[in-house]
Short mmCIF file of C-alpha atoms and ligand atoms in Angstrom, two decimals:
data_model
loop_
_atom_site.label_atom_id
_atom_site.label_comp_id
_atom_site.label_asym_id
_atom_site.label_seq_id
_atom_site.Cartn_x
_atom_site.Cartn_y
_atom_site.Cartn_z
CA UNK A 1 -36.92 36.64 44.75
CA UNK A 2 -34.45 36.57 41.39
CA UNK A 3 -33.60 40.29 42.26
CA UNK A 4 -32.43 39.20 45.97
CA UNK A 5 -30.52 36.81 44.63
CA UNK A 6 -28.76 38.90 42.10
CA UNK A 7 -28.34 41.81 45.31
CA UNK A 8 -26.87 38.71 47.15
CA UNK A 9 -24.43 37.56 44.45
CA UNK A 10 -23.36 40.97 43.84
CA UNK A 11 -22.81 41.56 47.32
CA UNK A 12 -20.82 38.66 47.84
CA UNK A 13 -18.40 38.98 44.52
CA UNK A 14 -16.44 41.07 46.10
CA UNK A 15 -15.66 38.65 48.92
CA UNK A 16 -15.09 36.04 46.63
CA UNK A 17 -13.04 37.96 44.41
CA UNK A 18 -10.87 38.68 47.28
CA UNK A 19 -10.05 35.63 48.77
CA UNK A 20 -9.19 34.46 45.15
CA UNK A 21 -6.33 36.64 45.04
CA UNK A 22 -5.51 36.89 48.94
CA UNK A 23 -3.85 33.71 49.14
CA UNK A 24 -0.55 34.74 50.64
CA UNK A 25 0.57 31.93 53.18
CA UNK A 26 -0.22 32.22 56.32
CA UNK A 27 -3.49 33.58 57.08
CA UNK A 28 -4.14 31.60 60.35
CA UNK A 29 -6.15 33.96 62.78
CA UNK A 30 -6.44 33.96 66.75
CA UNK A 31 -7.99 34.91 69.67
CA UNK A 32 -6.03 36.24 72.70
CA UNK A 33 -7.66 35.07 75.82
CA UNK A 34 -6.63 38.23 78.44
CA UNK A 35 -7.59 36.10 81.25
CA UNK A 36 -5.09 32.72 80.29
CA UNK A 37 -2.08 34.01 82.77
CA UNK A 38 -0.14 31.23 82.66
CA UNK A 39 -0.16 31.23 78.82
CA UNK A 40 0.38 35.11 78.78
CA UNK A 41 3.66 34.21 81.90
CA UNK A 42 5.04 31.39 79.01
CA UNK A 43 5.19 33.82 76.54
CA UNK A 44 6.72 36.40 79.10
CA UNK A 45 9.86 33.93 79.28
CA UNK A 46 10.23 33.58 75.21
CA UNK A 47 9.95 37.55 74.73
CA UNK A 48 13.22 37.65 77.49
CA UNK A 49 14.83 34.88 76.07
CA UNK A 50 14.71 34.77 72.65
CA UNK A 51 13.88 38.27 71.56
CA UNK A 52 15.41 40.58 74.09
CA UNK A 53 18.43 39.90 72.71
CA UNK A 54 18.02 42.65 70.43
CA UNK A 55 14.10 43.96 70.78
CA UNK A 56 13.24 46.07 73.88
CA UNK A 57 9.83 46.91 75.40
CA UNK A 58 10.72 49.91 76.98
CA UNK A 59 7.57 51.53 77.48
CA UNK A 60 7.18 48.51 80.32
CA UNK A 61 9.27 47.55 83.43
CA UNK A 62 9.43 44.31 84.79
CA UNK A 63 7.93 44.53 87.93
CA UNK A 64 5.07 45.81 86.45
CA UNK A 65 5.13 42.88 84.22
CA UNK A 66 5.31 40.81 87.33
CA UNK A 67 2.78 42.30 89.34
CA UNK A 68 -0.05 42.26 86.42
CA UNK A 69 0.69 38.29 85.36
CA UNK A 70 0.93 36.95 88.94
CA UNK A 71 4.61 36.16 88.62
CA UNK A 72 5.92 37.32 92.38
CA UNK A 73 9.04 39.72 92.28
CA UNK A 74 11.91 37.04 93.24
CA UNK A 75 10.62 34.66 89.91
CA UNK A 76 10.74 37.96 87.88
CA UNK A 77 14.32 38.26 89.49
CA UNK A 78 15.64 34.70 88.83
CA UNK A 79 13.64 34.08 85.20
CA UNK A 80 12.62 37.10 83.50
CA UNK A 81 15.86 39.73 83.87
CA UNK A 82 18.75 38.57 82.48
CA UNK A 83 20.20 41.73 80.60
CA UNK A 84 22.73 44.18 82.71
CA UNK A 85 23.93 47.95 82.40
CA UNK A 86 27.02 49.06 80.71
CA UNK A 87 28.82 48.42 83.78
CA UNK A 88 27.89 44.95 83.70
CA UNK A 89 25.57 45.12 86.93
CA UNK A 90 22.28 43.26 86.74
CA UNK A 91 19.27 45.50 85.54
CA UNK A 92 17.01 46.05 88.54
CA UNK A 93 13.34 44.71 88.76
CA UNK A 94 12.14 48.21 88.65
CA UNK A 95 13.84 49.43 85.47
CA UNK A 96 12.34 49.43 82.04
CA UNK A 97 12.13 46.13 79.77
CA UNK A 98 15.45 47.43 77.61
CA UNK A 99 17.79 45.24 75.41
CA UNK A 100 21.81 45.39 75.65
CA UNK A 101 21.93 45.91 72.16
CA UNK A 102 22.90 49.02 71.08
CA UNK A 103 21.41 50.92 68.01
CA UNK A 104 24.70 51.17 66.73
CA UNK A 105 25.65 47.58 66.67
CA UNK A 106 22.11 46.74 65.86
CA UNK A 107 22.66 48.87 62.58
CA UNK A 108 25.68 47.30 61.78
CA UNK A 109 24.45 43.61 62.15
CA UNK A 110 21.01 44.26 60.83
CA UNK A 111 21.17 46.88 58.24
CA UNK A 112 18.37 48.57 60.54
CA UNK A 113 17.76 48.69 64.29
CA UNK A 114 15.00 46.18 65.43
CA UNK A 115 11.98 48.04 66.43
CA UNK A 116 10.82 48.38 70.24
CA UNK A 117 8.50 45.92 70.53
CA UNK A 118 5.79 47.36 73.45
CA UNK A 119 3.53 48.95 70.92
CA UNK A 120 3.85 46.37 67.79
CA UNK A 121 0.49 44.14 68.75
CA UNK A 122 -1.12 47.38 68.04
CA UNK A 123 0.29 48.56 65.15
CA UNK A 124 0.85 45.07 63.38
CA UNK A 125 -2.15 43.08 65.29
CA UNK A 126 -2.12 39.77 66.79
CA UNK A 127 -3.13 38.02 63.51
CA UNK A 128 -0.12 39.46 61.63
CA UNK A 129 2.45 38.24 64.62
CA UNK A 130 1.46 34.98 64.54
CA UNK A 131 1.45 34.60 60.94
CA UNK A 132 4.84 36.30 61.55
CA UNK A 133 6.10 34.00 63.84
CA UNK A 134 5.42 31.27 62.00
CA UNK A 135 6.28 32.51 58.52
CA UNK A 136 9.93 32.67 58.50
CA UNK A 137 11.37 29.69 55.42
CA UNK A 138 14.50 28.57 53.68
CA UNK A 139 15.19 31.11 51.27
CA UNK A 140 19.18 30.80 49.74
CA UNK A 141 19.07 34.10 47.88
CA UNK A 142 18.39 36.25 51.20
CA UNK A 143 21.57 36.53 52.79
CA UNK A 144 20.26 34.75 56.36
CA UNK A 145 19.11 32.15 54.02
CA UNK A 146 15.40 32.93 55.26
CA UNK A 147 12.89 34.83 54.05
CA UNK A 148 9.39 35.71 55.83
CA UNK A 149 5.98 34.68 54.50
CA UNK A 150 4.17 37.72 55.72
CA UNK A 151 7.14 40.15 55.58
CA UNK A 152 9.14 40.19 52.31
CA UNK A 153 12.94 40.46 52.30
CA UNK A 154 13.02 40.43 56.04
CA UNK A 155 15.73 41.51 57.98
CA UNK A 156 15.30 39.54 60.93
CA UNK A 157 16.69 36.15 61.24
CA UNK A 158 14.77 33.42 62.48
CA UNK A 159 15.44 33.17 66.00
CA UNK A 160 12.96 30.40 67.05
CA UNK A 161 14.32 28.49 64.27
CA UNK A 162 15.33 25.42 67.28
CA UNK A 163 12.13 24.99 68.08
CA UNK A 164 10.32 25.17 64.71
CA UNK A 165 12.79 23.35 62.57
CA UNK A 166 13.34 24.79 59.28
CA UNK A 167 10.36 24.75 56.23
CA UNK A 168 10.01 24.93 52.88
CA UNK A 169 7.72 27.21 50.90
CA UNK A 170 5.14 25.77 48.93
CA UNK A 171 4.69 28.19 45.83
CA UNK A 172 1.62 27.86 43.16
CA UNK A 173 0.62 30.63 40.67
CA UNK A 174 -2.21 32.67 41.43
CA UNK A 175 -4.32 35.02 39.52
CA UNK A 176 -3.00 38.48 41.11
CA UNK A 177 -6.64 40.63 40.35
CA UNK A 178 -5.38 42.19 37.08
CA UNK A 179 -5.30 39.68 34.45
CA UNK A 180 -2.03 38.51 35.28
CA UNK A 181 -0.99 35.48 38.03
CA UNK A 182 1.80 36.00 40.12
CA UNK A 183 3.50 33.30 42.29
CA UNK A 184 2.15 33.40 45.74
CA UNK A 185 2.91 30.83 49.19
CA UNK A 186 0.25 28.11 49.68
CA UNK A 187 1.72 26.41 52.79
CA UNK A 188 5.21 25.39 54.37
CA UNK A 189 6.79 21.92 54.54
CA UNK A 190 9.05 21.38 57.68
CA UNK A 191 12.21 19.86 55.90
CA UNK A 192 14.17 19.94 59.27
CA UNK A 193 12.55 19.40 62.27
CA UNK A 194 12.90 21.82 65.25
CA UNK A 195 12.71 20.37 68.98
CA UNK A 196 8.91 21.09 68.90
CA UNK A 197 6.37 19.56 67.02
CA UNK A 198 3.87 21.75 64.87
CA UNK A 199 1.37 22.23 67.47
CA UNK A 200 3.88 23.03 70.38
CA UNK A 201 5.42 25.56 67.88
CA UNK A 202 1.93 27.27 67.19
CA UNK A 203 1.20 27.30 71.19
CA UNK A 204 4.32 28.32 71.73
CA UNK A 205 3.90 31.40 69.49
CA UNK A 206 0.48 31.51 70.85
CA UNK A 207 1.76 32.68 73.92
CA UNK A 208 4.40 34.81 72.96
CA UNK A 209 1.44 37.25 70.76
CA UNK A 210 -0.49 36.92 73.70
CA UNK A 211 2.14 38.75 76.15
CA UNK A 212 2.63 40.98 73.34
CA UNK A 213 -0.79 41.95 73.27
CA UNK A 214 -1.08 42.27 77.01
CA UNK A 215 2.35 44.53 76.64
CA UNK A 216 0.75 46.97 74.48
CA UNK A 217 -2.01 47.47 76.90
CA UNK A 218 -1.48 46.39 80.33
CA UNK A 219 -4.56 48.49 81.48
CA UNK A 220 -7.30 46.72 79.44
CA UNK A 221 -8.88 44.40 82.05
CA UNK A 222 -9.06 47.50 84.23
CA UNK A 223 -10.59 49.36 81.27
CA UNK A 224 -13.26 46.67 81.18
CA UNK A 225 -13.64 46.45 84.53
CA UNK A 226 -14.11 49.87 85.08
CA UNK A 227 -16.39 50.18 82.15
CA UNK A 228 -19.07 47.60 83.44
CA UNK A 229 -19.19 49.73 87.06
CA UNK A 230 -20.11 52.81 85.41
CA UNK A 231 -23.07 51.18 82.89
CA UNK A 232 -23.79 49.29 85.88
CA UNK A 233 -23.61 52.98 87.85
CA UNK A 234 -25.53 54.77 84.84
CA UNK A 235 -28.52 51.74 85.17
CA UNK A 236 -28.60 52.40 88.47
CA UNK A 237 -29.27 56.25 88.43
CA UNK A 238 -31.55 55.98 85.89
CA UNK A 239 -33.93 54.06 87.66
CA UNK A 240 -33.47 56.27 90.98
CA UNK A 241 -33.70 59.78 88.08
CA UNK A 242 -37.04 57.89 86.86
CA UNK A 243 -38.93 57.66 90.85
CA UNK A 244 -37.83 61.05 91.36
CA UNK A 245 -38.89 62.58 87.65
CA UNK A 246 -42.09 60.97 89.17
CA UNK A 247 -42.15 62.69 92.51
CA UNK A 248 -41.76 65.77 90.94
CA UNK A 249 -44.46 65.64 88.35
CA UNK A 250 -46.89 63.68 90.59
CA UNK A 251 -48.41 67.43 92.07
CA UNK A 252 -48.36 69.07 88.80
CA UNK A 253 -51.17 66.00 86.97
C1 HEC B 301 19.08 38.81 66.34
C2 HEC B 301 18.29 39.98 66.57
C3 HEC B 301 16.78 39.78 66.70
C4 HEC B 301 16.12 38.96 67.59
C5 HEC B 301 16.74 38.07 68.65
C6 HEC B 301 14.72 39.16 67.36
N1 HEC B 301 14.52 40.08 66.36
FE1 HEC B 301 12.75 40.78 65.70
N2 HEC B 301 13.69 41.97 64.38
C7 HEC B 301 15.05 42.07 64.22
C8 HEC B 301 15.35 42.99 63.13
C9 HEC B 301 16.74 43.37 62.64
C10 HEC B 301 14.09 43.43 62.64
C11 HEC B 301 13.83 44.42 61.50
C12 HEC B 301 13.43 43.62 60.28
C13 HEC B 301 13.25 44.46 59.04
O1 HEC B 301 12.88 45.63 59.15
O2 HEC B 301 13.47 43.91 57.95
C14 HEC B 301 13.08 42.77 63.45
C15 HEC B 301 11.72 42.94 63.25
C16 HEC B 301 10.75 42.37 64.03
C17 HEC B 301 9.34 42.58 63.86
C18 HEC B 301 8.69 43.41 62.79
C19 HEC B 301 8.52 44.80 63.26
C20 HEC B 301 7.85 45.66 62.23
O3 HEC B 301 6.65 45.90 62.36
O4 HEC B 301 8.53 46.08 61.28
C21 HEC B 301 8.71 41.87 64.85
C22 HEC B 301 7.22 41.77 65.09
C23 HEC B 301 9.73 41.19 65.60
N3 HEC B 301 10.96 41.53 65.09
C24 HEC B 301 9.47 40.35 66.66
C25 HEC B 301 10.43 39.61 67.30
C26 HEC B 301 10.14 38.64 68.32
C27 HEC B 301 8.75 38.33 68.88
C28 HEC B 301 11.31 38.10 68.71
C29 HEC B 301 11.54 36.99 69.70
C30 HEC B 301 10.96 35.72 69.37
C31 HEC B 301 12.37 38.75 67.93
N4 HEC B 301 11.78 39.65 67.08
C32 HEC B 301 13.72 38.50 68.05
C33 HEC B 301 16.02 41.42 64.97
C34 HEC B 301 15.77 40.49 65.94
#
């Protein structure tokens, strides 16, 4: 019994010795639900509105977009395009999710060019963007004045920052795994409020990881369908493989 325990404790110490030092602020983690449309079409409208400004998604085009979250083609029309080509004319519901912004200008503003943004729930994960998201505080010495929880020295400025409000970062020393304690985030104070509340930010961000999620793999539900026909396939032709192994063998007993 006393050497279980010890196995136990000694498997555990590493888990506890991790979330000891882990405490960088936030953490929160989610759960996408692929079948919530309507949250996965509200986060459709932030991604054009407040990020497209300078993101694109151009692996995707809209109407795909459309046709996958049930939003019909005129609504994609009136609500989701609202960029244009160089000659000014209104991008076309069959052309590819792309910003106005050109790398150039992007460079110029930014000091880098903001990243396409079709692939980033998989390379980042959905944890990471919501955390993200919602990570963004009142920093003076950064020269947007913000600086980013999850992403140090960030380059982005916070472009939700209406509906969040602005917060505070709440700092406390830490021990940082080798001897020493370094200063780490424990949690954000709003000090300005945005036009949402806390929970209408969170769902609001919610919903805006969950398109991006979708975006970076718009075939998964037919993956999954298509997966549970063929087991269900496979089951099938085993049993019918099983009578006929038996057919075959019944002359030879
Ligand atoms: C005003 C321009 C601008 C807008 C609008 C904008 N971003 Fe950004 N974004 C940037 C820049 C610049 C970076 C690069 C930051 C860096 O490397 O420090 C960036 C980086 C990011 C990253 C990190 C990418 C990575 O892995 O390095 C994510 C995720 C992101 N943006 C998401 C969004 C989302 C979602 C929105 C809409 C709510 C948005 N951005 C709106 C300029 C913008």
């Amino acid at each position: 019994m006393k050497r279980v325990l010890i196995i136990a404790v000694a498997l555990l110490f590493p888990v506890l010795g991790w979330s000891a030092v882990d405490t960088t602020y936030p953490n929160d983690e989610i759960e996408i639900d692929w079948d919530d449309k309507a949250s996965m079409q509200r986060g459709a409208r932030t991604f054009v509105n407040y990020c497209m400004g300078c993101h694109s998604a151009s692996y995707s085009r809209y109407n795909r977009v459309g046709r996958d979250l049930g939003i019909p083609d005129k609504q994609v029309l009136e609500n989701l395009i609202f960029t244009t080509d160089i000659d000014g004319e209104k991008t076309k519901i069959g052309q590819l999710m792309k910003t106005t912004m050109t790398p150039a200008y992007a460079e110029q503003a930014f000091g880098v060019v903001p990243p396409d943004l079709t692939l980033i729930a998989r390379s980042r994960g959905v944890n990471w963007l919501y955390n993200y998201l919602r990570g963004f505080y009142v920093d003076e010495s950064r020269p947007m004045g913000m600086d980013n929880g999850v992403f140090d020295k960030v380059a982005m400025p916070h472009v939700l920052v209406e509906l969040q409000g602005y917060q505070q970062a709440r700092k406390a020393m830490r021990p940082d795994g080798q001897g020493g304690e370094h200063e780490v985030i424990v949690g954000f104070d709003i000090i300005k409020p945005g036009s949402q509340s806390k929970s209408e930010y969170d769902q609001t961000v919610f919903d805006l990881v969950g398109f991006l999620d979708y975006l970076s793999e718009p075939y998964r539900q037919t993956r999954i369908n298509v997966g549970k026909g063929v087991i269900i396939f496979l089951f099938v032709f085993l049993i019918l493989a099983y009578f006929l192994k038996k057919e075959f063998w019944k002359d030879i007993h």
